[in-house]
PDB file of C-alpha atoms and ligand atoms in Angstrom:
ATOM      1  CA  MET A 653     -10.516   3.427  20.400  1.00 52.00           C
ATOM      2  CA  SER A 654      -8.210   0.825  22.177  1.00 53.00           C
ATOM      3  CA  GLY A 655      -6.846  -0.825  19.087  1.00 61.00           C
ATOM      4  CA  GLY A 656      -6.069  -4.201  20.668  1.00 73.00           C
ATOM      5  CA  ARG A 657      -2.791  -5.650  19.884  1.00 81.00           C
ATOM      6  CA  LEU A 658      -1.803  -3.291  17.202  1.00 90.00           C
ATOM      7  CA  GLY A 659      -2.274  -0.116  19.272  1.00 93.00           C
ATOM      8  CA  LYS A 660      -4.492   2.782  18.378  1.00 96.00           C
ATOM      9  CA  ASP A 661      -3.196   3.777  14.943  1.00 98.00           C
ATOM     10  CA  LEU A 662      -1.631   2.161  11.896  1.00 98.00           C
ATOM     11  CA  LEU A 663       0.858   4.796  10.837  1.00 98.00           C
ATOM     12  CA  GLY A 664       3.600   2.526   9.002  1.00 98.00           C
ATOM     13  CA  LEU A 665       5.235  -0.878   8.774  1.00 98.00           C
ATOM     14  CA  GLU A 666       8.466   0.424  10.081  1.00 97.00           C
ATOM     15  CA  HIS A 667       7.445   0.105  13.812  1.00 95.00           C
ATOM     16  CA  LEU A 668       5.428  -3.072  13.459  1.00 97.00           C
ATOM     17  CA  SER A 669       6.918  -6.470  14.452  1.00 97.00           C
ATOM     18  CA  ALA A 670       7.024  -9.332  12.082  1.00 98.00           C
ATOM     19  CA  ASP A 671       4.455 -11.098  14.208  1.00 97.00           C
ATOM     20  CA  ASP A 672       2.186  -7.864  13.977  1.00 97.00           C
ATOM     21  CA  ILE A 673       2.472  -8.079  10.110  1.00 98.00           C
ATOM     22  CA  ARG A 674       1.851 -11.741  10.162  1.00 98.00           C
ATOM     23  CA  LEU A 675      -1.240 -11.293  12.223  1.00 97.00           C
ATOM     24  CA  ILE A 676      -2.709  -8.736   9.819  1.00 97.00           C
ATOM     25  CA  LEU A 677      -1.968 -11.037   6.847  1.00 98.00           C
ATOM     26  CA  ASP A 678      -3.467 -14.100   8.656  1.00 96.00           C
ATOM     27  CA  THR A 679      -6.546 -12.005   9.587  1.00 96.00           C
ATOM     28  CA  ALA A 680      -6.918 -10.949   5.987  1.00 97.00           C
ATOM     29  CA  GLU A 681      -7.338 -14.570   4.896  1.00 95.00           C
ATOM     30  CA  PRO A 682     -10.942 -15.159   5.953  1.00 92.00           C
ATOM     31  CA  PHE A 683     -11.839 -11.624   4.754  1.00 93.00           C
ATOM     32  CA  LYS A 684     -10.743 -12.562   1.241  1.00 92.00           C
ATOM     33  CA  GLU A 685     -13.579 -14.652   0.811  1.00 84.00           C
ATOM     34  CA  ILE A 686     -16.054 -11.954   1.813  1.00 79.00           C
ATOM     35  CA  SER A 687     -14.426  -9.409  -0.446  1.00 74.00           C
ATOM     36  CA  GLU A 688     -13.731 -11.743  -3.507  1.00 72.00           C
ATOM     37  CA  ARG A 689     -17.110 -13.305  -3.490  1.00 69.00           C
ATOM     38  CA  ALA A 690     -18.901 -10.256  -2.441  1.00 65.00           C
ATOM     39  CA  ILE A 691     -20.584 -12.292   0.288  1.00 67.00           C
ATOM     40  CA  LYS A 692     -23.103 -10.196   2.151  1.00 73.00           C
ATOM     41  CA  LYS A 693     -21.781  -7.665   4.747  1.00 85.00           C
ATOM     42  CA  VAL A 694     -20.740  -8.909   8.204  1.00 89.00           C
ATOM     43  CA  PRO A 695     -21.789  -7.025  11.188  1.00 91.00           C
ATOM     44  CA  VAL A 696     -18.430  -6.754  13.146  1.00 92.00           C
ATOM     45  CA  LEU A 697     -18.039  -2.947  12.758  1.00 95.00           C
ATOM     46  CA  ARG A 698     -21.715  -2.253  13.229  1.00 95.00           C
ATOM     47  CA  GLY A 699     -22.030   1.168  15.075  1.00 95.00           C
ATOM     48  CA  LYS A 700     -18.573   2.376  14.187  1.00 96.00           C
ATOM     49  CA  THR A 701     -18.241   5.517  12.166  1.00 97.00           C
ATOM     50  CA  ILE A 702     -15.140   5.925   9.926  1.00 97.00           C
ATOM     51  CA  VAL A 703     -14.038   9.037   8.178  1.00 96.00           C
ATOM     52  CA  ASN A 704     -12.139   8.762   4.865  1.00 97.00           C
ATOM     53  CA  LEU A 705     -10.113  12.098   4.748  1.00 96.00           C
ATOM     54  CA  PHE A 706      -8.279  12.356   1.448  1.00 96.00           C
ATOM     55  CA  PHE A 707      -6.120  15.442   0.851  1.00 94.00           C
ATOM     56  CA  GLU A 708      -4.564  13.881  -2.286  1.00 94.00           C
ATOM     57  CA  PRO A 709      -6.045  11.975  -5.138  1.00 93.00           C
ATOM     58  CA  SER A 710      -6.796   8.381  -4.897  1.00 95.00           C
ATOM     59  CA  THR A 711      -8.657   5.803  -6.791  1.00 95.00           C
ATOM     60  CA  ARG A 712      -7.629   2.378  -5.345  1.00 97.00           C
ATOM     61  CA  THR A 713      -6.971   3.133  -1.696  1.00 98.00           C
ATOM     62  CA  ARG A 714     -10.117   5.320  -0.926  1.00 97.00           C
ATOM     63  CA  ILE A 715     -12.451   3.052  -2.755  1.00 97.00           C
ATOM     64  CA  SER A 716     -10.839  -0.052  -1.250  1.00 97.00           C
ATOM     65  CA  PHE A 717     -11.167   1.420   2.165  1.00 98.00           C
ATOM     66  CA  GLU A 718     -14.782   2.328   1.537  1.00 97.00           C
ATOM     67  CA  PHE A 719     -15.588  -1.209   0.307  1.00 95.00           C
ATOM     68  CA  ALA A 720     -13.822  -2.696   3.289  1.00 96.00           C
ATOM     69  CA  GLU A 721     -15.772  -0.429   5.791  1.00 97.00           C
ATOM     70  CA  LYS A 722     -19.213  -1.192   4.147  1.00 95.00           C
ATOM     71  CA  ARG A 723     -18.442  -4.902   4.144  1.00 94.00           C
ATOM     72  CA  LEU A 724     -17.774  -4.723   7.909  1.00 95.00           C
ATOM     73  CA  SER A 725     -21.066  -2.717   8.332  1.00 95.00           C
ATOM     74  CA  ALA A 726     -19.294   0.462   9.451  1.00 97.00           C
ATOM     75  CA  ASP A 727     -20.975   3.858   8.832  1.00 97.00           C
ATOM     76  CA  THR A 728     -18.592   5.762   6.356  1.00 97.00           C
ATOM     77  CA  VAL A 729     -18.215   9.419   5.487  1.00 95.00           C
ATOM     78  CA  ASN A 730     -15.900  10.607   2.672  1.00 94.00           C
ATOM     79  CA  VAL A 731     -14.188  13.933   3.012  1.00 92.00           C
ATOM     80  CA  ALA A 732     -11.920  15.519   0.243  1.00 88.00           C
ATOM     81  CA  SER A 733      -9.814  18.516   0.785  1.00 83.00           C
ATOM     82  CA  ALA A 734     -11.528  20.196  -2.218  1.00 83.00           C
ATOM     83  CA  GLY A 735     -15.191  20.935  -1.033  1.00 79.00           C
ATOM     84  CA  SER A 736     -14.022  21.043   2.754  1.00 83.00           C
ATOM     85  CA  SER A 737     -13.144  23.775   5.022  1.00 87.00           C
ATOM     86  CA  VAL A 738      -9.576  23.117   4.418  1.00 84.00           C
ATOM     87  CA  VAL A 739      -9.660  25.258   1.460  1.00 84.00           C
ATOM     88  CA  LYS A 740     -10.775  28.188   3.864  1.00 89.00           C
ATOM     89  CA  GLY A 741      -7.631  27.714   5.886  1.00 89.00           C
ATOM     90  CA  GLU A 742      -8.819  25.222   8.481  1.00 92.00           C
ATOM     91  CA  THR A 743      -5.871  23.258   9.941  1.00 92.00           C
ATOM     92  CA  LEU A 744      -5.780  19.459   9.702  1.00 90.00           C
ATOM     93  CA  VAL A 745      -6.130  19.127  13.422  1.00 90.00           C
ATOM     94  CA  ASP A 746      -9.120  21.465  13.693  1.00 92.00           C
ATOM     95  CA  THR A 747     -10.712  19.583  10.926  1.00 90.00           C
ATOM     96  CA  ALA A 748     -10.186  16.213  12.648  1.00 88.00           C
ATOM     97  CA  ARG A 749     -11.280  17.618  16.092  1.00 90.00           C
ATOM     98  CA  ASN A 750     -14.496  18.811  14.429  1.00 92.00           C
ATOM     99  CA  LEU A 751     -15.193  15.466  13.012  1.00 89.00           C
ATOM    100  CA  GLU A 752     -14.469  13.860  16.340  1.00 91.00           C
ATOM    101  CA  ALA A 753     -17.013  16.080  17.917  1.00 93.00           C
ATOM    102  CA  MET A 754     -19.550  14.350  15.628  1.00 92.00           C
ATOM    103  CA  ARG A 755     -18.500  11.078  17.433  1.00 92.00           C
ATOM    104  CA  ILE A 756     -16.340   9.210  14.926  1.00 95.00           C
ATOM    105  CA  ASP A 757     -14.275   6.137  15.720  1.00 96.00           C
ATOM    106  CA  MET A 758     -11.564   6.048  12.909  1.00 97.00           C
ATOM    107  CA  VAL A 759     -10.104   8.360  10.507  1.00 97.00           C
ATOM    108  CA  VAL A 760      -8.481   7.034   7.319  1.00 98.00           C
ATOM    109  CA  MET A 761      -6.106   9.793   5.927  1.00 97.00           C
ATOM    110  CA  ARG A 762      -4.089  10.371   2.937  1.00 97.00           C
ATOM    111  CA  HIS A 763      -2.011  13.478   3.028  1.00 96.00           C
ATOM    112  CA  GLY A 764       0.800  15.086   1.005  1.00 94.00           C
ATOM    113  CA  ALA A 765       3.057  15.683   4.077  1.00 95.00           C
ATOM    114  CA  SER A 766       5.260  12.986   5.384  1.00 97.00           C
ATOM    115  CA  GLY A 767       4.526  12.532   9.076  1.00 97.00           C
ATOM    116  CA  ALA A 768       0.824  14.000   8.826  1.00 96.00           C
ATOM    117  CA  ALA A 769      -0.661  10.666  10.044  1.00 97.00           C
ATOM    118  CA  ARG A 770       1.619  10.455  13.177  1.00 97.00           C
ATOM    119  CA  PHE A 771       0.822  14.215  13.930  1.00 95.00           C
ATOM    120  CA  LEU A 772      -2.996  13.566  13.673  1.00 94.00           C
ATOM    121  CA  GLY A 773      -2.847  10.302  15.611  1.00 95.00           C
ATOM    122  CA  GLU A 774      -0.970  12.136  18.575  1.00 95.00           C
ATOM    123  CA  ARG A 775      -3.737  14.683  18.595  1.00 93.00           C
ATOM    124  CA  ILE A 776      -7.001  12.870  18.380  1.00 94.00           C
ATOM    125  CA  GLU A 777      -8.449  10.019  20.317  1.00 94.00           C
ATOM    126  CA  SER A 778      -9.891   8.144  17.337  1.00 95.00           C
ATOM    127  CA  SER A 779      -7.688   5.504  15.579  1.00 97.00           C
ATOM    128  CA  VAL A 780      -5.764   6.966  12.580  1.00 97.00           C
ATOM    129  CA  ILE A 781      -5.018   4.807   9.688  1.00 98.00           C
ATOM    130  CA  ASN A 782      -2.357   6.127   7.310  1.00 98.00           C
ATOM    131  CA  ALA A 783      -3.525   5.927   3.679  1.00 98.00           C
ATOM    132  CA  GLY A 784      -0.239   7.345   2.307  1.00 98.00           C
ATOM    133  CA  ASP A 785       1.689  10.391   3.843  1.00 98.00           C
ATOM    134  CA  GLY A 786       3.940  12.127   1.460  1.00 96.00           C
ATOM    135  CA  LYS A 787       7.102  10.209   0.709  1.00 95.00           C
ATOM    136  CA  HIS A 788       6.980   8.340   4.059  1.00 97.00           C
ATOM    137  CA  GLU A 789       4.761   5.305   4.200  1.00 98.00           C
ATOM    138  CA  HIS A 790       1.630   3.548   2.724  1.00 98.00           C
ATOM    139  CA  PRO A 791       1.287   0.773   5.131  1.00 98.00           C
ATOM    140  CA  THR A 792      -1.839  -0.920   3.789  1.00 98.00           C
ATOM    141  CA  GLN A 793      -0.296  -0.946   0.239  1.00 98.00           C
ATOM    142  CA  GLY A 794       2.797  -2.730   1.709  1.00 98.00           C
ATOM    143  CA  LEU A 795       0.514  -5.077   3.534  1.00 98.00           C
ATOM    144  CA  LEU A 796      -1.416  -5.973   0.307  1.00 98.00           C
ATOM    145  CA  ASP A 797       1.803  -6.421  -1.617  1.00 98.00           C
ATOM    146  CA  LEU A 798       2.919  -8.903   0.921  1.00 98.00           C
ATOM    147  CA  LEU A 799      -0.340 -10.755   0.958  1.00 98.00           C
ATOM    148  CA  THR A 800      -0.208 -10.895  -2.887  1.00 98.00           C
ATOM    149  CA  ILE A 801       3.411 -12.391  -2.747  1.00 98.00           C
ATOM    150  CA  ARG A 802       2.456 -14.816  -0.128  1.00 98.00           C
ATOM    151  CA  ASP A 803      -0.355 -16.092  -2.248  1.00 98.00           C
ATOM    152  CA  HIS A 804       2.338 -17.311  -4.652  1.00 98.00           C
ATOM    153  CA  ARG A 805       5.349 -18.212  -2.723  1.00 98.00           C
ATOM    154  CA  PRO A 806       6.838 -17.967   0.968  1.00 98.00           C
ATOM    155  CA  ILE A 807       7.898 -14.541   1.485  1.00 98.00           C
ATOM    156  CA  ALA A 808      11.162 -15.497   3.456  1.00 98.00           C
ATOM    157  CA  GLY A 809      13.961 -15.872   1.036  1.00 98.00           C
ATOM    158  CA  THR A 810      12.058 -14.473  -1.963  1.00 98.00           C
ATOM    159  CA  LYS A 811      14.025 -11.903  -3.922  1.00 98.00           C
ATOM    160  CA  VAL A 812      12.013  -8.753  -4.585  1.00 98.00           C
ATOM    161  CA  CYS A 813      13.281  -5.813  -6.620  1.00 98.00           C
ATOM    162  CA  ILE A 814      11.515  -2.519  -6.369  1.00 98.00           C
ATOM    163  CA  VAL A 815      12.118  -0.685  -9.828  1.00 98.00           C
ATOM    164  CA  GLY A 816      11.654   2.889 -10.616  1.00 96.00           C
ATOM    165  CA  ASP A 817      11.086   6.067  -8.499  1.00 95.00           C
ATOM    166  CA  VAL A 818      12.055   4.815  -5.045  1.00 97.00           C
ATOM    167  CA  LEU A 819      13.091   8.350  -3.922  1.00 95.00           C
ATOM    168  CA  HIS A 820       9.529   9.692  -3.840  1.00 94.00           C
ATOM    169  CA  SER A 821       7.688   6.531  -3.044  1.00 96.00           C
ATOM    170  CA  ARG A 822       5.759   5.739   0.231  1.00 97.00           C
ATOM    171  CA  VAL A 823       4.907   2.415  -1.378  1.00 98.00           C
ATOM    172  CA  ALA A 824       8.658   1.581  -1.725  1.00 98.00           C
ATOM    173  CA  ARG A 825       9.364   2.421   2.044  1.00 98.00           C
ATOM    174  CA  SER A 826       6.403   0.333   3.363  1.00 98.00           C
ATOM    175  CA  ASN A 827       7.295  -2.564   1.155  1.00 98.00           C
ATOM    176  CA  ILE A 828      11.150  -2.386   2.260  1.00 98.00           C
ATOM    177  CA  TRP A 829      10.094  -2.423   5.905  1.00 98.00           C
ATOM    178  CA  GLY A 830       7.535  -5.260   5.536  1.00 98.00           C
ATOM    179  CA  LEU A 831       9.627  -7.443   3.216  1.00 98.00           C
ATOM    180  CA  LEU A 832      12.776  -7.143   5.294  1.00 98.00           C
ATOM    181  CA  LYS A 833      10.847  -8.011   8.547  1.00 98.00           C
ATOM    182  CA  LEU A 834       9.411 -11.045   6.850  1.00 98.00           C
ATOM    183  CA  GLY A 835      12.743 -12.312   5.790  1.00 98.00           C
ATOM    184  CA  ALA A 836      12.656 -11.505   1.951  1.00 98.00           C
ATOM    185  CA  GLU A 837      15.811 -10.292   0.090  1.00 98.00           C
ATOM    186  CA  VAL A 838      15.142  -6.802  -1.177  1.00 98.00           C
ATOM    187  CA  ALA A 839      16.873  -4.763  -3.910  1.00 98.00           C
ATOM    188  CA  VAL A 840      15.989  -1.526  -5.556  1.00 98.00           C
ATOM    189  CA  CYS A 841      16.685  -0.526  -9.201  1.00 98.00           C
ATOM    190  CA  GLY A 842      16.478   2.906 -10.957  1.00 96.00           C
ATOM    191  CA  PRO A 843      18.397   5.967 -11.936  1.00 95.00           C
ATOM    192  CA  GLN A 844      20.693   7.126  -9.156  1.00 94.00           C
ATOM    193  CA  THR A 845      18.799  10.299  -9.021  1.00 93.00           C
ATOM    194  CA  LEU A 846      15.672   8.312  -8.047  1.00 95.00           C
ATOM    195  CA  LEU A 847      17.250   6.168  -5.254  1.00 96.00           C
ATOM    196  CA  PRO A 848      17.483   7.677  -1.708  1.00 94.00           C
ATOM    197  CA  LEU A 849      21.025   8.142  -0.401  1.00 93.00           C
ATOM    198  CA  GLY A 850      22.090   5.447   1.973  1.00 92.00           C
ATOM    199  CA  ILE A 851      19.312   3.040   1.007  1.00 93.00           C
ATOM    200  CA  GLY A 852      21.958   0.283   0.880  1.00 90.00           C
ATOM    201  CA  GLU A 853      22.420   0.638   4.725  1.00 92.00           C
ATOM    202  CA  LEU A 854      19.050  -0.738   5.309  1.00 92.00           C
ATOM    203  CA  GLY A 855      20.107  -4.038   3.973  1.00 94.00           C
ATOM    204  CA  VAL A 856      18.789  -3.431   0.547  1.00 98.00           C
ATOM    205  CA  ARG A 857      20.717  -4.353  -2.726  1.00 97.00           C
ATOM    206  CA  VAL A 858      21.137  -1.628  -5.425  1.00 97.00           C
ATOM    207  CA  PHE A 859      20.968  -2.481  -9.116  1.00 97.00           C
ATOM    208  CA  ARG A 860      21.823   0.281 -11.660  1.00 95.00           C
ATOM    209  CA  ARG A 861      20.728  -1.761 -14.682  1.00 97.00           C
ATOM    210  CA  VAL A 862      17.217  -3.113 -14.955  1.00 98.00           C
ATOM    211  CA  GLU A 863      18.653  -6.248 -16.831  1.00 98.00           C
ATOM    212  CA  GLU A 864      20.519  -7.193 -13.755  1.00 98.00           C
ATOM    213  CA  ALA A 865      17.510  -6.785 -11.538  1.00 98.00           C
ATOM    214  CA  ILE A 866      15.412  -8.932 -13.866  1.00 98.00           C
ATOM    215  CA  GLU A 867      18.226 -11.673 -13.726  1.00 98.00           C
ATOM    216  CA  TRP A 868      18.331 -11.583  -9.912  1.00 98.00           C
ATOM    217  CA  ALA A 869      14.754 -11.228  -8.827  1.00 98.00           C
ATOM    218  CA  ASP A 870      11.696 -13.547  -8.185  1.00 98.00           C
ATOM    219  CA  VAL A 871       9.305 -10.671  -7.980  1.00 98.00           C
ATOM    220  CA  LEU A 872       9.461  -7.099  -9.694  1.00 98.00           C
ATOM    221  CA  ASN A 873       7.373  -4.363  -7.962  1.00 98.00           C
ATOM    222  CA  VAL A 874       7.274  -1.575 -10.558  1.00 98.00           C
ATOM    223  CA  LEU A 875       6.802   2.021  -9.497  1.00 98.00           C
ATOM    224  CA  ARG A 876       5.626   4.878 -11.649  1.00 94.00           C
ATOM    225  CA  LEU A 877       7.638   8.171 -11.924  1.00 89.00           C
ATOM    226  CA  GLN A 878       5.971  10.415  -9.379  1.00 83.00           C
ATOM    227  CA  LEU A 879       6.295  13.581 -11.584  1.00 75.00           C
ATOM    228  CA  GLU A 880       4.014  15.495  -9.242  1.00 75.00           C
ATOM    229  CA  ARG A 881       6.646  15.148  -6.460  1.00 71.00           C
ATOM    230  CA  MET A 882       9.587  16.206  -8.737  1.00 68.00           C
ATOM    231  CA  GLN A 883      10.818  19.656  -8.478  1.00 64.00           C
ATOM    232  CA  ALA A 884      13.690  19.200 -10.845  1.00 66.00           C
ATOM    233  CA  GLY A 885      14.637  17.056 -13.860  1.00 71.00           C
ATOM    234  CA  TYR A 886      15.466  13.754 -12.231  1.00 81.00           C
ATOM    235  CA  VAL A 887      15.209  11.986 -15.611  1.00 84.00           C
ATOM    236  CA  PRO A 888      15.916  13.363 -19.082  1.00 81.00           C
ATOM    237  CA  SER A 889      12.553  12.429 -20.434  1.00 88.00           C
ATOM    238  CA  THR A 890       9.963   9.698 -19.867  1.00 90.00           C
ATOM    239  CA  ARG A 891      10.969   8.250 -23.190  1.00 92.00           C
ATOM    240  CA  GLU A 892      14.679   7.961 -22.228  1.00 93.00           C
ATOM    241  CA  TYR A 893      13.447   6.463 -18.815  1.00 93.00           C
ATOM    242  CA  TYR A 894      11.386   3.837 -20.651  1.00 95.00           C
ATOM    243  CA  ARG A 895      14.419   3.038 -22.966  1.00 96.00           C
ATOM    244  CA  VAL A 896      16.722   2.496 -20.128  1.00 96.00           C
ATOM    245  CA  PHE A 897      14.628   1.287 -17.145  1.00 96.00           C
ATOM    246  CA  GLY A 898      11.227   0.234 -18.647  1.00 97.00           C
ATOM    247  CA  VAL A 899      10.016  -3.295 -17.706  1.00 98.00           C
ATOM    248  CA  THR A 900       9.607  -4.532 -21.286  1.00 98.00           C
ATOM    249  CA  LEU A 901       8.502  -7.941 -22.544  1.00 98.00           C
ATOM    250  CA  GLU A 902      11.819  -8.310 -24.502  1.00 98.00           C
ATOM    251  CA  ARG A 903      13.801  -7.725 -21.152  1.00 98.00           C
ATOM    252  CA  LEU A 904      11.393 -10.175 -19.294  1.00 97.00           C
ATOM    253  CA  GLU A 905      11.895 -12.828 -21.968  1.00 97.00           C
ATOM    254  CA  ARG A 906      15.573 -12.892 -21.121  1.00 96.00           C
ATOM    255  CA  ALA A 907      14.901 -13.640 -17.354  1.00 96.00           C
ATOM    256  CA  PRO A 908      16.150 -16.888 -16.054  1.00 96.00           C
ATOM    257  CA  ARG A 909      12.785 -17.739 -14.448  1.00 94.00           C
ATOM    258  CA  ASP A 910       9.167 -16.593 -14.513  1.00 93.00           C
ATOM    259  CA  LEU A 911       8.835 -13.470 -12.487  1.00 97.00           C
ATOM    260  CA  ILE A 912       5.870 -12.166 -10.625  1.00 98.00           C
ATOM    261  CA  ILE A 913       5.058  -8.654 -11.812  1.00 98.00           C
ATOM    262  CA  MET A 914       3.568  -6.222  -9.376  1.00 98.00           C
ATOM    263  CA  HIS A 915       2.506  -2.575  -9.690  1.00 98.00           C
ATOM    264  CA  PRO A 916       0.709  -0.478  -6.940  1.00 98.00           C
ATOM    265  CA  GLY A 917      -1.011   1.675  -9.497  1.00 96.00           C
ATOM    266  CA  PRO A 918      -1.705   4.060 -11.035  1.00 95.00           C
ATOM    267  CA  MET A 919       0.445   2.798 -14.019  1.00 96.00           C
ATOM    268  CA  ASN A 920       1.795   4.820 -16.710  1.00 94.00           C
ATOM    269  CA  ARG A 921       1.919   2.344 -19.487  1.00 96.00           C
ATOM    270  CA  GLY A 922       4.924   2.861 -21.913  1.00 95.00           C
ATOM    271  CA  VAL A 923       6.819   4.805 -19.189  1.00 94.00           C
ATOM    272  CA  GLU A 924       7.739   2.218 -16.328  1.00 96.00           C
ATOM    273  CA  ILE A 925       5.923  -0.688 -17.750  1.00 97.00           C
ATOM    274  CA  ASP A 926       5.132  -2.292 -21.181  1.00 98.00           C
ATOM    275  CA  SER A 927       1.490  -2.882 -21.615  1.00 98.00           C
ATOM    276  CA  ARG A 928       2.174  -6.467 -22.801  1.00 98.00           C
ATOM    277  CA  VAL A 929       3.808  -7.020 -19.428  1.00 98.00           C
ATOM    278  CA  ALA A 930       1.098  -5.235 -17.338  1.00 98.00           C
ATOM    279  CA  ASP A 931      -1.521  -7.287 -19.033  1.00 98.00           C
ATOM    280  CA  GLY A 932       0.673 -10.442 -19.280  1.00 97.00           C
ATOM    281  CA  PRO A 933       0.340 -13.921 -17.529  1.00 97.00           C
ATOM    282  CA  HIS A 934       2.859 -12.999 -14.869  1.00 96.00           C
ATOM    283  CA  ALA A 935       1.125  -9.704 -13.757  1.00 98.00           C
ATOM    284  CA  VAL A 936      -0.730  -9.920 -10.366  1.00 98.00           C
ATOM    285  CA  ILE A 937      -1.579  -6.224 -10.507  1.00 98.00           C
ATOM    286  CA  LEU A 938      -5.359  -6.711 -10.231  1.00 98.00           C
ATOM    287  CA  ASP A 939      -4.878  -9.491  -7.581  1.00 97.00           C
ATOM    288  CA  GLN A 940      -3.182  -6.761  -5.488  1.00 98.00           C
ATOM    289  CA  VAL A 941      -6.256  -4.549  -5.778  1.00 97.00           C
ATOM    290  CA  THR A 942      -8.470  -7.430  -4.728  1.00 96.00           C
ATOM    291  CA  ASN A 943      -6.313  -8.229  -1.764  1.00 97.00           C
ATOM    292  CA  GLY A 944      -6.411  -4.567  -0.828  1.00 98.00           C
ATOM    293  CA  VAL A 945      -9.895  -4.909   0.391  1.00 97.00           C
ATOM    294  CA  ALA A 946      -9.142  -7.891   2.542  1.00 97.00           C
ATOM    295  CA  VAL A 947      -6.049  -6.311   4.048  1.00 98.00           C
ATOM    296  CA  ARG A 948      -8.000  -3.163   4.851  1.00 98.00           C
ATOM    297  CA  MET A 949     -10.873  -5.124   6.427  1.00 97.00           C
ATOM    298  CA  ALA A 950      -8.285  -6.927   8.661  1.00 97.00           C
ATOM    299  CA  VAL A 951      -6.623  -3.642   9.689  1.00 98.00           C
ATOM    300  CA  LEU A 952      -9.934  -2.046  10.489  1.00 97.00           C
ATOM    301  CA  TYR A 953     -11.159  -5.126  12.376  1.00 96.00           C
ATOM    302  CA  LEU A 954      -8.027  -5.457  14.391  1.00 96.00           C
ATOM    303  CA  LEU A 955      -7.811  -1.706  15.262  1.00 97.00           C
ATOM    304  CA  ALA A 956     -11.442  -1.840  16.352  1.00 95.00           C
ATOM    305  CA  GLY A 957     -10.344  -4.523  18.873  1.00 91.00           C
ATOM    306  CA  GLY A 958     -11.528  -7.465  16.951  1.00 88.00           C
ATOM    307  CA  ARG A 959     -10.012 -10.882  17.967  1.00 82.00           C
ATOM    308  CA  PRO A 960      -7.941 -12.455  15.242  1.00 78.00           C
ATOM    309  CA  GLU A 961      -9.256 -15.987  16.113  1.00 74.00           C
ATOM    310  CA  LEU A 962     -12.807 -14.775  15.548  1.00 71.00           C
ATOM    311  CA  ALA A 963     -12.106 -13.284  12.145  1.00 77.00           C
ATOM    312  CA  GLU A 964     -12.799 -16.726  10.546  1.00 71.00           C
ATOM    313  CA  SER A 965     -16.302 -17.098  12.160  1.00 72.00           C
ATOM    314  CA  ALA A 966     -17.141 -13.382  10.906  1.00 69.00           C
ATOM    315  CA  LYS A 967     -17.486 -14.801   7.434  1.00 62.00           C
ATOM    316  CA  GLY A 968     -20.389 -17.069   8.689  1.00 59.00           C
ATOM    317  CA  ALA A 969     -22.147 -14.217  10.261  1.00 57.00           C
ATOM    318  CA  PRO A 970     -24.046 -12.388   7.633  1.00 52.00           C
ATOM    319  CA  GLU A 971     -25.714  -9.100   8.174  1.00 49.00           C
ATOM    320  CA  ARG A 972     -29.159  -9.443   9.722  1.00 41.00           C
TER     321      ARG A 972
HETATM  322  N1   CP B 516      -1.826   2.448  -4.828  1.00 96.87           N
HETATM  323  C1   CP B 516      -2.401   3.542  -4.669  1.00 96.87           C
HETATM  324  O1   CP B 516      -2.234   4.158  -3.482  1.00 96.87           O
HETATM  325  O2   CP B 516      -3.372   3.990  -5.537  1.00 96.87           O
HETATM  326  P1   CP B 516      -4.220   5.228  -5.398  1.00 96.87           P
HETATM  327  O3   CP B 516      -3.292   6.430  -5.499  1.00 96.87           O
HETATM  328  O4   CP B 516      -5.248   5.124  -6.570  1.00 96.87           O
HETATM  329  O5   CP B 516      -4.894   5.108  -4.091  1.00 96.87           O
END
């Protein structure tokens, strides 16, 4: 596939320009109406076949991509590693080449290895969309987070603090690249063991105390402890983590302004976030999920060569 202005693949936000990111967010706007009101499908990807290839668990991303694909009238196939020939030792490239032999147009892939999406994109002709690769990037999550912030305030100048396990987080990396490109002020906060070395060199502030982060920020993006990626004891216990870094109602009540509370999910209530905060008036966590469908529709549409100026007219073109 040609991919239009974005190129063939979407592998991350690090190598997109601010204009490319704005193009995706702006293209997502007309798709919001289709996804939020479940307006009938639009035929813009009719005849395209998309494979969702998930080698790691996912609820939001996989289902959101599937909704986006179906609402654009694409044909979709879901492949999970369990139940596929990967468990018999087939390589990633062989799996993808066999799928291509069945005439597919795009692969949406989640994989545990950082760089897996680029590796695949360089070896197959179909477009590859990174749905999360190891600790590297999760670009559509970064984009939906940007869209959600933009729904509430201009991104440029907004102070966003990412709180928690930044070290293991592809969501944090995509957010940092996207936010910095669009002119936000970015900070991270967490135990020293869970912050990447040299993160400050990217132009990101570092807070050691969550109370300081709450005092500074307009937006908190709270991350879960990715225990499945930790080989050693990065924190003494989840109870201790909550005591020191938990985003609790008591801490937020001392904030000098109302904060927007975000979380990419899945949440561990009582570990990184208090239930009263997650379900409270300042949380936009479910709005993020809703925006995810529109952002993914925009990415699929643009990679398929769709013209951004025609996205608006797509919502007036119901499936026949
Ligand atoms: N945010 C996110 O990637 O969630 P899933 O793991 O459920 O896809």
